[in-house]
Amino acid sequence: MNLSKQVASLTWRKGSRSGGANECVEVAPLGRVVLVRDSRDTAAGVLTLDSAQWNALVSAIQSGELDAR
């Protein structure tokens, strides 16, 4: 199975605060990494984050560090 088919077959989830809208990011675990994509343009590609990068992103979001950017 090629990577694009594998990515398409993953179970993607949105943040609970998105309200089901397509104006957020979606995440999917894939082995030891987390994939992140734009819910409005799922064909635009994905970011691959290892556990340290994922934890840093979540911490920055929770602390408000990324607000108003």
CSV table of C-alpha atoms in Angstrom, one decimal:
chain,number,residue,atom,x,y,z
A,1,MET,CA,0.0,0.0,0.0
A,2,ASN,CA,1.5,3.4,-0.9
A,3,LEU,CA,1.6,6.2,1.6
A,4,SER,CA,-1.2,8.3,0.1
A,5,LYS,CA,-3.6,5.3,0.3
A,6,GLN,CA,-2.4,4.6,3.8
A,7,VAL,CA,-3.0,8.2,4.9
A,8,ALA,CA,-6.4,8.3,3.2
A,9,SER,CA,-7.4,5.1,5.1
A,10,LEU,CA,-6.5,6.5,8.6
A,11,THR,CA,-9.1,7.5,11.1
A,12,TRP,CA,-8.7,11.3,11.3
A,13,ARG,CA,-10.2,13.2,14.2
A,14,LYS,CA,-10.9,16.9,14.8
A,15,GLY,CA,-10.6,18.8,18.0
A,16,SER,CA,-13.7,18.6,20.3
A,17,ARG,CA,-14.0,22.4,20.1
A,18,SER,CA,-14.3,22.5,16.3
A,19,GLY,CA,-18.0,21.8,16.4
A,20,GLY,CA,-17.7,19.6,13.4
A,21,ALA,CA,-16.8,22.6,11.2
A,22,ASN,CA,-14.2,22.2,8.5
A,23,GLU,CA,-12.1,25.1,9.7
A,24,CYS,CA,-9.5,23.3,11.8
A,25,VAL,CA,-6.9,20.7,11.7
A,26,GLU,CA,-7.3,16.9,11.9
A,27,VAL,CA,-4.9,14.5,13.5
A,28,ALA,CA,-4.3,10.8,13.0
A,29,PRO,CA,-1.8,8.5,14.8
A,30,LEU,CA,0.5,6.4,12.6
A,31,GLY,CA,2.8,4.2,14.5
A,32,ARG,CA,5.2,6.4,16.5
A,33,VAL,CA,4.2,9.7,14.8
A,34,VAL,CA,1.1,11.9,14.6
A,35,LEU,CA,0.0,13.2,11.2
A,36,VAL,CA,-1.7,16.6,11.1
A,37,ARG,CA,-3.6,18.1,8.1
A,38,ASP,CA,-5.9,20.9,7.2
A,39,SER,CA,-9.5,19.8,7.3
A,40,ARG,CA,-10.5,22.3,4.5
A,41,ASP,CA,-7.9,21.0,2.1
A,42,THR,CA,-7.1,17.4,3.0
A,43,ALA,CA,-5.2,16.9,-0.3
A,44,ALA,CA,-2.7,19.7,0.5
A,45,GLY,CA,-0.5,17.3,2.4
A,46,VAL,CA,0.3,16.3,6.0
A,47,LEU,CA,2.7,17.3,8.7
A,48,THR,CA,4.5,14.4,10.4
A,49,LEU,CA,5.3,15.1,14.1
A,50,ASP,CA,7.3,12.8,16.4
A,51,SER,CA,6.2,12.6,20.0
A,52,ALA,CA,8.4,15.5,21.2
A,53,GLN,CA,7.1,17.7,18.4
A,54,TRP,CA,3.5,16.7,19.1
A,55,ASN,CA,3.9,17.3,22.8
A,56,ALA,CA,5.4,20.8,22.1
A,57,LEU,CA,2.6,21.7,19.8
A,58,VAL,CA,-0.1,20.6,22.3
A,59,SER,CA,1.7,22.5,25.1
A,60,ALA,CA,1.9,25.7,23.0
A,61,ILE,CA,-1.8,25.4,22.1
A,62,GLN,CA,-2.8,24.8,25.7
A,63,SER,CA,-0.7,27.7,27.0
A,64,GLY,CA,-2.2,30.1,24.5
A,65,GLU,CA,1.2,30.7,23.0
A,66,LEU,CA,-0.2,30.4,19.4
A,67,ASP,CA,-3.3,32.6,20.0
A,68,ALA,CA,-3.7,35.7,17.7
A,69,ARG,CA,-1.2,34.5,15.2
